[in-house]
Coordinates of C-alpha atoms and ligand atoms in Angstrom, one line a residue:
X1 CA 0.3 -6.0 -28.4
X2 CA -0.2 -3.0 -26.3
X3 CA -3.5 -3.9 -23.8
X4 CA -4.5 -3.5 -20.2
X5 CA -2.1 -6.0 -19.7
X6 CA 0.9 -3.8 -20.6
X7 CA 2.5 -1.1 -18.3
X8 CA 1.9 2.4 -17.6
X9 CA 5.1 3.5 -19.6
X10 CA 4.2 1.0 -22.2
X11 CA 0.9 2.4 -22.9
X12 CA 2.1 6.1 -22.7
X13 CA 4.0 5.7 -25.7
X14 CA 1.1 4.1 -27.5
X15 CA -1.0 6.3 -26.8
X16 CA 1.3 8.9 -28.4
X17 CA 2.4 7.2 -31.3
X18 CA -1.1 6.5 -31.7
X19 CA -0.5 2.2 -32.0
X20 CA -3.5 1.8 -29.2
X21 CA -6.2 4.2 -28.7
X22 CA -7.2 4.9 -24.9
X23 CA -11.2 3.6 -25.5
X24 CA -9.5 0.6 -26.8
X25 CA -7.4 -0.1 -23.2
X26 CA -10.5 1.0 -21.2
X27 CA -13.3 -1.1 -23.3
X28 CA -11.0 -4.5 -23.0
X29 CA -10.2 -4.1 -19.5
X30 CA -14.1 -3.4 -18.0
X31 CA -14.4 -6.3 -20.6
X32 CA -11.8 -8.7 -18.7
X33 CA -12.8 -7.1 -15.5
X34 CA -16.4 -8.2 -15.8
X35 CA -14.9 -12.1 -15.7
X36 CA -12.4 -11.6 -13.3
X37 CA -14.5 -9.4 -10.7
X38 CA -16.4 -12.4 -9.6
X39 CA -13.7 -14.2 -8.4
X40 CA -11.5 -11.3 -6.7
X41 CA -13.8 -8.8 -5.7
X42 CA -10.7 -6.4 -5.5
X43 CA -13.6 -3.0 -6.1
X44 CA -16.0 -1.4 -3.8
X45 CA -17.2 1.0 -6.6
X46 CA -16.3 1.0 -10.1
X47 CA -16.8 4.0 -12.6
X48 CA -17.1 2.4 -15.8
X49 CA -19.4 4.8 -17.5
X50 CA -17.6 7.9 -16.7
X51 CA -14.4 6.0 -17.6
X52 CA -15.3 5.5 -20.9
X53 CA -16.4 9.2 -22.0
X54 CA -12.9 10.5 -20.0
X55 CA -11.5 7.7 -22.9
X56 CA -13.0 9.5 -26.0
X57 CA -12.2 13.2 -24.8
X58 CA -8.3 11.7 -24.2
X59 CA -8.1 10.1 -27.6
X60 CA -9.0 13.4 -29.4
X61 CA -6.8 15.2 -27.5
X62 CA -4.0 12.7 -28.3
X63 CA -5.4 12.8 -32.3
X64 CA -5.1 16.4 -32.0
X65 CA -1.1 16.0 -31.1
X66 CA -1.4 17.7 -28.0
X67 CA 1.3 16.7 -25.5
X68 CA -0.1 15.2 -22.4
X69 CA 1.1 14.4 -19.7
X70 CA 3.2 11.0 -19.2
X71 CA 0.3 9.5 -16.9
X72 CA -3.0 10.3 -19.3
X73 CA -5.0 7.7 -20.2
X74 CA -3.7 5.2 -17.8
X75 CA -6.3 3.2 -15.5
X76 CA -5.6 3.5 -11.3
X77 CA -7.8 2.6 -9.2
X78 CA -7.6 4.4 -5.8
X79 CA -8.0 2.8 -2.2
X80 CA -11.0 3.2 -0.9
X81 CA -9.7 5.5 2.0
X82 CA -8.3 8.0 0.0
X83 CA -11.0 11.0 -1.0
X84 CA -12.0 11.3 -4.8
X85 CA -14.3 14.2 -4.7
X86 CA -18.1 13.3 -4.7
X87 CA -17.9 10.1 -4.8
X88 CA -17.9 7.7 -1.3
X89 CA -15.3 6.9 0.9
X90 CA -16.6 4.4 2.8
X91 CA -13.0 2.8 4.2
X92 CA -14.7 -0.4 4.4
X93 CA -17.0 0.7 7.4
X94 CA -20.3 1.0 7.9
X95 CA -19.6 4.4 10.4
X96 CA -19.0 6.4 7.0
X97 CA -22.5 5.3 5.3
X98 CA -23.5 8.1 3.1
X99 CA -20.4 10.2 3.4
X100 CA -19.7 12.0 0.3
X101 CA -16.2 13.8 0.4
X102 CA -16.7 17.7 -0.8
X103 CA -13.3 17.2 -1.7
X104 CA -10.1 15.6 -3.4
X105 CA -6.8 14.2 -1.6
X106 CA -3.9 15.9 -2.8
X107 CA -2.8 12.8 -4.5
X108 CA -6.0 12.5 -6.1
X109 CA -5.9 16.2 -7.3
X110 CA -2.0 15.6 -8.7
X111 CA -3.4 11.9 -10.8
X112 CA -6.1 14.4 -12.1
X113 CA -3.9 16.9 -13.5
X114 CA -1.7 14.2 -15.0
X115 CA -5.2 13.1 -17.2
X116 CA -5.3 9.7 -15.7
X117 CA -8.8 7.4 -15.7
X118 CA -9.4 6.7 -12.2
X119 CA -11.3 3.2 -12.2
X120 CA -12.8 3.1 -9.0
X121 CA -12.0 2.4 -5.3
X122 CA -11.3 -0.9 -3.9
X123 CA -11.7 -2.6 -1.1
X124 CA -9.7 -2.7 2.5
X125 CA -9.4 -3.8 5.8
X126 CA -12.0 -1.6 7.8
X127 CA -9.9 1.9 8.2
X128 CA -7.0 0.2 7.1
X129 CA -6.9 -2.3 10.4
X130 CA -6.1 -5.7 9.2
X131 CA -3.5 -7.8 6.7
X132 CA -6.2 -9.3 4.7
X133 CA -9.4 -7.5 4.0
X134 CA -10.7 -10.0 6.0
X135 CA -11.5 -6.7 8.4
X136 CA -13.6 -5.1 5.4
X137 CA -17.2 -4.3 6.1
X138 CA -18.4 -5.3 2.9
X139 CA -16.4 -8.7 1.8
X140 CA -13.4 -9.7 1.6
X141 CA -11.2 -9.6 -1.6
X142 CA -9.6 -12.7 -2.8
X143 CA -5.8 -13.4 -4.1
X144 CA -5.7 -13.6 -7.9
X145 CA -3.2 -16.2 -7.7
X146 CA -5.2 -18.6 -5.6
X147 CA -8.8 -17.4 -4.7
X148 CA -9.1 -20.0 -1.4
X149 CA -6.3 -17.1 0.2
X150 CA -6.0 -13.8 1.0
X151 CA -5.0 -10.6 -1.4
X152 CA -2.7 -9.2 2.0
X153 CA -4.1 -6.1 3.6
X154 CA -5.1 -3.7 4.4
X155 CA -4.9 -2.2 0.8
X156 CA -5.6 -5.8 -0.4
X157 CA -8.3 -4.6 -3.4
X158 CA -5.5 -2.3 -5.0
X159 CA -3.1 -5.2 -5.1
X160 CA -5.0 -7.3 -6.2
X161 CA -6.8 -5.2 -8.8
X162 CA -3.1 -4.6 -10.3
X163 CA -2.3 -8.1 -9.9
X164 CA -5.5 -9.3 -11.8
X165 CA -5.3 -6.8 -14.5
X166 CA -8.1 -4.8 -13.1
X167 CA -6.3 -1.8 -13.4
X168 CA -2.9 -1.0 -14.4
X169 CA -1.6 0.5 -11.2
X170 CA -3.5 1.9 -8.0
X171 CA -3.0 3.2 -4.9
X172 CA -2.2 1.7 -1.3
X173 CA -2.2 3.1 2.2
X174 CA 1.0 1.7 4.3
X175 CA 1.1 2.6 8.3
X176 CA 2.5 -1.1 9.2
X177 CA 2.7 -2.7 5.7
X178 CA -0.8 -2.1 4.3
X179 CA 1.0 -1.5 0.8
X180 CA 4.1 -3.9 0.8
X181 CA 2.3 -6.9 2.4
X182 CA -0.3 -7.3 -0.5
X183 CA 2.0 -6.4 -2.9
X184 CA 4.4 -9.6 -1.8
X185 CA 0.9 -12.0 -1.5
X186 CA 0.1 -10.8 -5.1
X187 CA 3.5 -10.8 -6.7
X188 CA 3.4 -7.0 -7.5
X189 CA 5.3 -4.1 -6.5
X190 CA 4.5 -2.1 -3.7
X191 CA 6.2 1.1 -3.0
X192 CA 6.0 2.8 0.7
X193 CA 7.3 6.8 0.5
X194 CA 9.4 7.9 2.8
X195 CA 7.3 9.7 5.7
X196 CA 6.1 12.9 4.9
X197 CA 7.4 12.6 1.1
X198 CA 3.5 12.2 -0.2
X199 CA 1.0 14.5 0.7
X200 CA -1.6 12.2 3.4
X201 CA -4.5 15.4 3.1
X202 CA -7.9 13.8 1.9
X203 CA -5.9 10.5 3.2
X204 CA -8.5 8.9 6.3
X205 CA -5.9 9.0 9.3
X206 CA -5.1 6.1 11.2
X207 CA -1.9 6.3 13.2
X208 CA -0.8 9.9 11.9
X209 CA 2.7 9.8 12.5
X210 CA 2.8 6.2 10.8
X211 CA 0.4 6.6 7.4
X212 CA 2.0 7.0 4.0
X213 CA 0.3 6.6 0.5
X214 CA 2.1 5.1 -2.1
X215 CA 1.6 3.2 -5.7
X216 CA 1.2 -0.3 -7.1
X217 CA 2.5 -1.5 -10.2
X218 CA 3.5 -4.5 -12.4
X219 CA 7.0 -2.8 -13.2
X220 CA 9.9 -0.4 -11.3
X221 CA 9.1 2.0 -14.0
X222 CA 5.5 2.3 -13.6
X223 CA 6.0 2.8 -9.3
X224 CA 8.9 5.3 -10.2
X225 CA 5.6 7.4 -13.1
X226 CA 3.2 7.4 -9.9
X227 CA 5.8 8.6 -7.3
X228 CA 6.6 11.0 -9.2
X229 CA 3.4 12.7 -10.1
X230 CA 2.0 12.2 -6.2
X231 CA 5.2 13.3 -4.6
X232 CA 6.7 17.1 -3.1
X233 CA 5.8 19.4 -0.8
X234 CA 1.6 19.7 0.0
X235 CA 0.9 22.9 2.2
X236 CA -1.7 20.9 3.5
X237 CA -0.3 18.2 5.3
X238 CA 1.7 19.7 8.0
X239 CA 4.0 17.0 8.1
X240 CA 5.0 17.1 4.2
X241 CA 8.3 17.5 3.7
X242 CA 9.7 20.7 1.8
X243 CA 12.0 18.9 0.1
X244 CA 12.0 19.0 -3.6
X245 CA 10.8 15.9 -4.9
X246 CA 12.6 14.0 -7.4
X247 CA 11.8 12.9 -11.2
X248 CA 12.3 9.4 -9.9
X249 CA 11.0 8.0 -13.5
X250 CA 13.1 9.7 -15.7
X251 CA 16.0 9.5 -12.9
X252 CA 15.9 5.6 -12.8
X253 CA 19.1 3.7 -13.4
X254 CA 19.1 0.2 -12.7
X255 CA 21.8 -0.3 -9.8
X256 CA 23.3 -3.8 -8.5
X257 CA 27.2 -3.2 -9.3
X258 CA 28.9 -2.4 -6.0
X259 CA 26.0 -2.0 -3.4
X260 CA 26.2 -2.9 0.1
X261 CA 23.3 -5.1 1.3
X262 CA 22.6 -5.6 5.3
X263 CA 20.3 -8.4 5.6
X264 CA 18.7 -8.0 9.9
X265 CA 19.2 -11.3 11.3
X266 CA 15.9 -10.5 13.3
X267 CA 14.0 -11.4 10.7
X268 CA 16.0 -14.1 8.5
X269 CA 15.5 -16.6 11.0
X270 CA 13.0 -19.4 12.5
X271 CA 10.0 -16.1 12.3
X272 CA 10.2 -16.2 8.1
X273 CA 9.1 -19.6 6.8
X274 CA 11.9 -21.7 5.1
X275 CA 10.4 -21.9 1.5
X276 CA 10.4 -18.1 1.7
X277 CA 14.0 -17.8 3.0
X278 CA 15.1 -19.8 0.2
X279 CA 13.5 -17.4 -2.3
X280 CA 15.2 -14.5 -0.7
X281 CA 19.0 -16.2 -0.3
X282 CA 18.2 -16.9 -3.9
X283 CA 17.8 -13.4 -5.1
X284 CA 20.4 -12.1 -2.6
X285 CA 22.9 -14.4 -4.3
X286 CA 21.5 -13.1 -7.9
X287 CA 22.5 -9.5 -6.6
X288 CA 25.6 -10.7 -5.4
X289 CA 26.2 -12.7 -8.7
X290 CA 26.3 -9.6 -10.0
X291 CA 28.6 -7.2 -8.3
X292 CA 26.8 -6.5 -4.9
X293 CA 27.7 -8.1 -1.7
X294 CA 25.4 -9.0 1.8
X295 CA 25.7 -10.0 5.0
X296 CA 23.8 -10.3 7.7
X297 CA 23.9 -7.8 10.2
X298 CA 22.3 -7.5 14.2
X299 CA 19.3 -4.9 14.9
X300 CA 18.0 -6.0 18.1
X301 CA 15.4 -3.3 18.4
X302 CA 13.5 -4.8 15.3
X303 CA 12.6 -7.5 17.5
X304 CA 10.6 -5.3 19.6
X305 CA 8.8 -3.1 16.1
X306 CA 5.2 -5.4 16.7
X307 CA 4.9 -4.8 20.2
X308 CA 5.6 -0.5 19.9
X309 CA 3.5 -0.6 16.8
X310 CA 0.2 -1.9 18.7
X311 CA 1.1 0.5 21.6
X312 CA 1.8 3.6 19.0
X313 CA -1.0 2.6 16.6
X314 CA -3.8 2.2 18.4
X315 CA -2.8 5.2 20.6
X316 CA -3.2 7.3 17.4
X317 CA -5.8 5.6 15.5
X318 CA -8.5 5.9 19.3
X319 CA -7.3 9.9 19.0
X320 CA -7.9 9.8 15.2
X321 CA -11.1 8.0 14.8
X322 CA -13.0 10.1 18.0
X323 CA -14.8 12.1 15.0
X324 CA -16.7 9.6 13.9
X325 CA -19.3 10.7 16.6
X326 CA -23.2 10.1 14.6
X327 CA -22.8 13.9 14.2
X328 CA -20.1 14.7 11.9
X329 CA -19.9 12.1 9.3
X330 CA -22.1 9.4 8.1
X331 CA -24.2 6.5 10.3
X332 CA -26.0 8.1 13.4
X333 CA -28.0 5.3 15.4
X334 CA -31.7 6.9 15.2
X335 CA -32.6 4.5 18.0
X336 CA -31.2 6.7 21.3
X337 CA -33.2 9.7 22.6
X338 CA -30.3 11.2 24.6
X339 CA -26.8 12.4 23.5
X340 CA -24.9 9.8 25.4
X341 CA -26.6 7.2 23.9
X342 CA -26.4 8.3 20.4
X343 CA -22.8 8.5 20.5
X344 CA -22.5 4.9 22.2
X345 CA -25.3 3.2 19.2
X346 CA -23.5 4.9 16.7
X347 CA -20.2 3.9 17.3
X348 CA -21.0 0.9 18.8
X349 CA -23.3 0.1 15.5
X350 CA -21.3 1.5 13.2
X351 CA -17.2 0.3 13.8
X352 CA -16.5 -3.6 13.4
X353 CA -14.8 -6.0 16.0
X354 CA -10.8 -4.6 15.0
X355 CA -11.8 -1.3 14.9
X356 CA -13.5 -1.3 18.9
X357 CA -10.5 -3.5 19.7
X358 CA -7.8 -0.6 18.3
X359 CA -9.8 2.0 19.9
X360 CA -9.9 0.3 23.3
X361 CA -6.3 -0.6 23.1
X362 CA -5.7 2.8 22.4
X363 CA -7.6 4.5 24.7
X364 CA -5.8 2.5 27.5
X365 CA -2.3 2.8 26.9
X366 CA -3.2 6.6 26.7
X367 CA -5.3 6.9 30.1
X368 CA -3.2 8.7 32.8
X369 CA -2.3 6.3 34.9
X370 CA -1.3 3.6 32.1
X371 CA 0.7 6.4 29.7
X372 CA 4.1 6.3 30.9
X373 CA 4.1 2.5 31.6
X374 CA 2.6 1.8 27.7
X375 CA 3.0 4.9 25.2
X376 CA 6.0 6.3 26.1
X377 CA 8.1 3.6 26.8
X378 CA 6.6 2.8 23.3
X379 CA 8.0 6.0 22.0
X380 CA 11.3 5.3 23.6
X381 CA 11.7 1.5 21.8
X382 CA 10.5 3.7 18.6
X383 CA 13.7 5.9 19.4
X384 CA 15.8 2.5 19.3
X385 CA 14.5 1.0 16.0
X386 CA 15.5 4.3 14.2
X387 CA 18.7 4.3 15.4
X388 CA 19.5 0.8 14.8
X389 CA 18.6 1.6 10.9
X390 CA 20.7 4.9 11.5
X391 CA 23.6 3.0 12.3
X392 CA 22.8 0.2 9.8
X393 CA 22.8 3.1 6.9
X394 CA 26.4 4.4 8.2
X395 CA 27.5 0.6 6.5
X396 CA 25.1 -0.5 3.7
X397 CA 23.5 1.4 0.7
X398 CA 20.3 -0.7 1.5
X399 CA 18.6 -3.4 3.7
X400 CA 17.0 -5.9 2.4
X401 CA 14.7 -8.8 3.9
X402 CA 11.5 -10.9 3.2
X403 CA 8.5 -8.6 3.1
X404 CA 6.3 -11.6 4.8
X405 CA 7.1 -14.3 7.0
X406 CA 4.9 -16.2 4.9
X407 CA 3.1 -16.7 1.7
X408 CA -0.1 -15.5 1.2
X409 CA -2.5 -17.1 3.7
X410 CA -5.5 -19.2 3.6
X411 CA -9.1 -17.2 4.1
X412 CA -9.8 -17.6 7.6
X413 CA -6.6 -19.1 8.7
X414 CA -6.0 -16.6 11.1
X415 CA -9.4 -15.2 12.1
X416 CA -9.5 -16.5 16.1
X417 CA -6.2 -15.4 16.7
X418 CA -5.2 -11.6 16.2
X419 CA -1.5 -12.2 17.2
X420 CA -0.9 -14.7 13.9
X421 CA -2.5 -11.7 11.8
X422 CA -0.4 -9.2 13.2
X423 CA 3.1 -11.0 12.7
X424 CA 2.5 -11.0 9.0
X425 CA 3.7 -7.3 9.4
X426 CA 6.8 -8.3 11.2
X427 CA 9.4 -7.1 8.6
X428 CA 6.8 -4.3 7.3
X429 CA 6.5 -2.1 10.5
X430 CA 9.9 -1.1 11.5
X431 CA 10.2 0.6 8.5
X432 CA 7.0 2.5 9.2
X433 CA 8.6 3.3 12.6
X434 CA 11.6 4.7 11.3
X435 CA 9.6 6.8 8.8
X436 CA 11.8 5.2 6.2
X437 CA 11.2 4.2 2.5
X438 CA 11.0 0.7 1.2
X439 CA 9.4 -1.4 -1.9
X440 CA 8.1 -4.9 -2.1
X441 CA 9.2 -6.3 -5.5
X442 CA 8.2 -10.3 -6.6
X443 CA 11.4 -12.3 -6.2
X444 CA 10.3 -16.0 -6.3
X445 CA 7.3 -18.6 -5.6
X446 CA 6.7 -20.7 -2.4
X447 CA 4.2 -23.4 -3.0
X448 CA 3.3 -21.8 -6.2
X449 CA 1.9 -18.1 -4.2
X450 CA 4.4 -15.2 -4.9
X451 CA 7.1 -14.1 -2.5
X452 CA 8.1 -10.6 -1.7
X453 CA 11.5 -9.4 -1.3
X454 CA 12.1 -6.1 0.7
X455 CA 14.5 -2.9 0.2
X456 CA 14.2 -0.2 2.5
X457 CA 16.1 2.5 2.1
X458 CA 17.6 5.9 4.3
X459 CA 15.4 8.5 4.5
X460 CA 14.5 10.0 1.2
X461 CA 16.7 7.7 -0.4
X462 CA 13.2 7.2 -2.7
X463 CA 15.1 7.3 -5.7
X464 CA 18.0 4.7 -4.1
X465 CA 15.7 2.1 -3.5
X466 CA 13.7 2.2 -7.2
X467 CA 17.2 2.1 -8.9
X468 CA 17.9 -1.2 -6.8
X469 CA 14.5 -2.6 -8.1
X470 CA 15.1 -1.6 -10.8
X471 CA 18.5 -3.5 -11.3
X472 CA 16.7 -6.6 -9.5
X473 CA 13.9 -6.3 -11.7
X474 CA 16.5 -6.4 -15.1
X475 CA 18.5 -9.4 -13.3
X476 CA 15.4 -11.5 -12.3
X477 CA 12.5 -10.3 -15.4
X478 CA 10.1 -10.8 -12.6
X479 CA 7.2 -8.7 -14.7
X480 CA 7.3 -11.1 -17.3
X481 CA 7.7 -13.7 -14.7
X482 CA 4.4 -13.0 -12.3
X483 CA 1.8 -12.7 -13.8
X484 CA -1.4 -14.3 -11.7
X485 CA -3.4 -16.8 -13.6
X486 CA -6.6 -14.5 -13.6
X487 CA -4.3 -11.9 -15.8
X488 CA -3.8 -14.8 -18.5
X489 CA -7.5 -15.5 -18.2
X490 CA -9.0 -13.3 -20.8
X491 CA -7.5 -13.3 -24.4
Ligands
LIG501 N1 -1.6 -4.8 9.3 C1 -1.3 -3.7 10.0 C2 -2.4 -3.3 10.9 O1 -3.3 -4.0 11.0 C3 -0.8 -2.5 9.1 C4 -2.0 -1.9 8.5 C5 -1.6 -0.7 7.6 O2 -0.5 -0.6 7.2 N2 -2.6 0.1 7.3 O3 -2.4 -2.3 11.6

């Protein structure tokens, strides 16, 4: 039967043929939402209400025969640092209390002209600064595989929200791994555009040269839908690329036959955990069962990705977040009776413990006399990494690796040491520094928690990597495969 359990694609087709009516979807999902909620807390804000009557004026129109577009009626929920006109964006801080956006992100004004039914806005590390939501102002979201660990971060709500059946897909924010990490602890699919191939205006900034948007699904297909309608050119964003975007649904062809895989040795040794190696060989050799061949291959630069990211990230984010001032946007400290001061009580009142450190960090490696000796030599590693995946690309049609060193992590497990939090993103960043696309897709299970295996493509070579998830996802049936125990939950 077709429910909120189904895909995107499979609902579409419901919808039109008329099997499933879109009030149907949305009643039995706020209806299996309402158990699971509790335990995952993947939402800040849900729009039920608003939700439902967007259902009724859908299913007339579908009644009606009108043709609609492939996305209407299907249930996203949107990252809580991405702008939905008048409605919050809080980004998991207290700094942005009672800021209303006047206006939508591109990607939000492209879902709304495809007819979808935005569910709400979940949770995230604080401005998108963590690997766990750990970082989030409000609470912390739980993983619907095992609710004693973490969902990933920082878009751990929309992972887990797709991985709990709490929506069908949703939207991530990946500077370091934000969308792939989750994705892996959740056993979905996470998809991070190549830079500058989704619009990022009405998207919070945090490292500006870094940030991408980009979907999460239970299937290739329903990653290739959302890509699609989000993608091309925004005149907005001055780094959006002019390139035509492609129909990377109706494009997909599964592909295995004949590629080329370069597997970094950086990160296929004693930094990924062996349970998770094992899961990865394992799909590597499915690949190769089937026509493609891998080897591993030497980036030495990668080694170095962590280290230039919290130079470069930081750097941008301390630039980035200087507006939220008490005077621009949301919290002001009403406690100072002089300028100074009000800046320093709101600030000081209104970011959490990550955010200060990121700022300070930042502000350092910027300051004239540290700048050379910090950010640029940062710049100059960054030069490195994307020319060791340059070089890679002149050899193999993709490289692959272990989107986490690890399973999904216990709550807490990493709260008194920053450093263990930050190599979650080991194999997520470089990818992020070469402004290069890759997706997260399920491949396996260590200690019963969902393992994430990695393809990152050339640039714009969006369309590449789907058709390679695509073909893993036909060898392996991993859809059918992951599904969380809190999706089986409700009948
Ligand atoms: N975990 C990384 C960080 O804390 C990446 C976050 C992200 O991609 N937004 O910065």
């Amino acid at each position: 039967m077709t429910t909120w359990r189904s895909s995107a694609v499979e609902l579409g087709k419901a919808f039109r043929n008329r099997s499933v009516k879109v009030a149907d979807v949305v009643t039995s999902l706020w209806l299996h939402h309402d158990q699971v909620e509790p335990s995952v807390k993947s939402y800040l804000t849900t729009f039920q209400s608003e939700t439902m009557a967007q259902a009724q004026v859908l299913d007339a129109q579908f009644d009606r025969g009108e043709t609609l577009p492939l996305l209407a009626g299907i249930p996203i929920a949107i990252k809580d640092n991405i702008h939905v006109q008048g409605v919050p964006t809080t980004c998991a801080s207290q700094i942005l209390k009672g800021f209303i956006p006047p206006f939508n992100a591109t990607v939000t004004d492209r879902l709304q002209a495809q007819q979808v039914i935005v569910t709400g806005k979940t949770n995230l590390d604080e401005f998108a600064m963590g690997s766990s939501t750990e970082n989030s102002s409000f609470h912390t979201s739980l993983n619907p595989w095992d609710t004693s660990r973490v969902p990933g971060g920082s878009s751990g709500g929309s992972a887990a929200a797709v991985a709990a059946g709490q929506a069908v897909v949703s939207l991530g924010s990946d500077t370091g791994g934000s969308i792939r990490q989750p994705a892996a602890f959740c056993g979905v699919v996470g998809m991070k555009p190549t830079y500058g191939r989704v619009s990022r205006y009405g998207l919070v900034a945090f490292a500006s040269s870094l940030d991408q948007i980009g979907p999460f699904s239970r299937t290739v297909e329903d990653a290739a839908l959302v890509l699609e309608a989000i993608s091309g050119f925004d005149a907005h964003d001055a780094t959006s690329s002019p390139r035509l975007s492609e129909s990377y649904y109706s494009s997909l062809k599964p592909t295995v036959a004949g590629l080329k895989i370069g597997v970094p040795k950086e990160l296929f040794g004693s930094e990924i955990d062996p349970g998770v190696k094992a899961q990865v060989v394992a799909a590597l050799d499915l690949l190769k069962a089937n026509g493609a061949t891998w080897e591993e291959i030497a980036m030495p630069s990668l080694k170095e990705a962590v280290t230039t990211y919290y130079i470069i990230a930081p750097a941008e984010a301390s630039a980035n977040l200087s507006r939220f001032d008490g005077v621009r946007y949301g919290y002001r400290d009403g406690g100072a009776d002089n300028l100074r001061d009000m800046f320093r009580q709101s600030r000081g009142g209104g970011f959490g413990p990550e955010v200060k450190r990121r700022i300070i960090i930042g502000t350092y490696v910027l300051s004239s006399g540290y700048y050379d000796a910090y950010y640029t030599k940062a710049q100059k590693l960054r030069s490195l990494i994307v020319r060791d995946f340059a070089h890679a690309f002149q050899k193999y049609d993709v490289i692959m690796t272990p989107t986490t060193p690890s399973v999904a992590f216990k709550l807490g497990e990493h709260e008194a040491n920053p450093l263990a939090m930050y190599l979650a993103d080991i194999a997520t960043i470089p990818v992020n520094m070469a402004g290069l696309p890759a997706i997260s897709v399920p491949c396996g299970l260590d200690q019963g928690l969902p393992v994430g295996l990695q393809i990152i493509g050339p640039a714009f070579g969006d369309q590449q990597i789907l058709n390679v998830a695509a073909g893993f996802q036909e060898l392996s049936q991993f859809p059918t495969r992951f599904q969380s125990p809190l999706m089986r939950s409700t009948q």
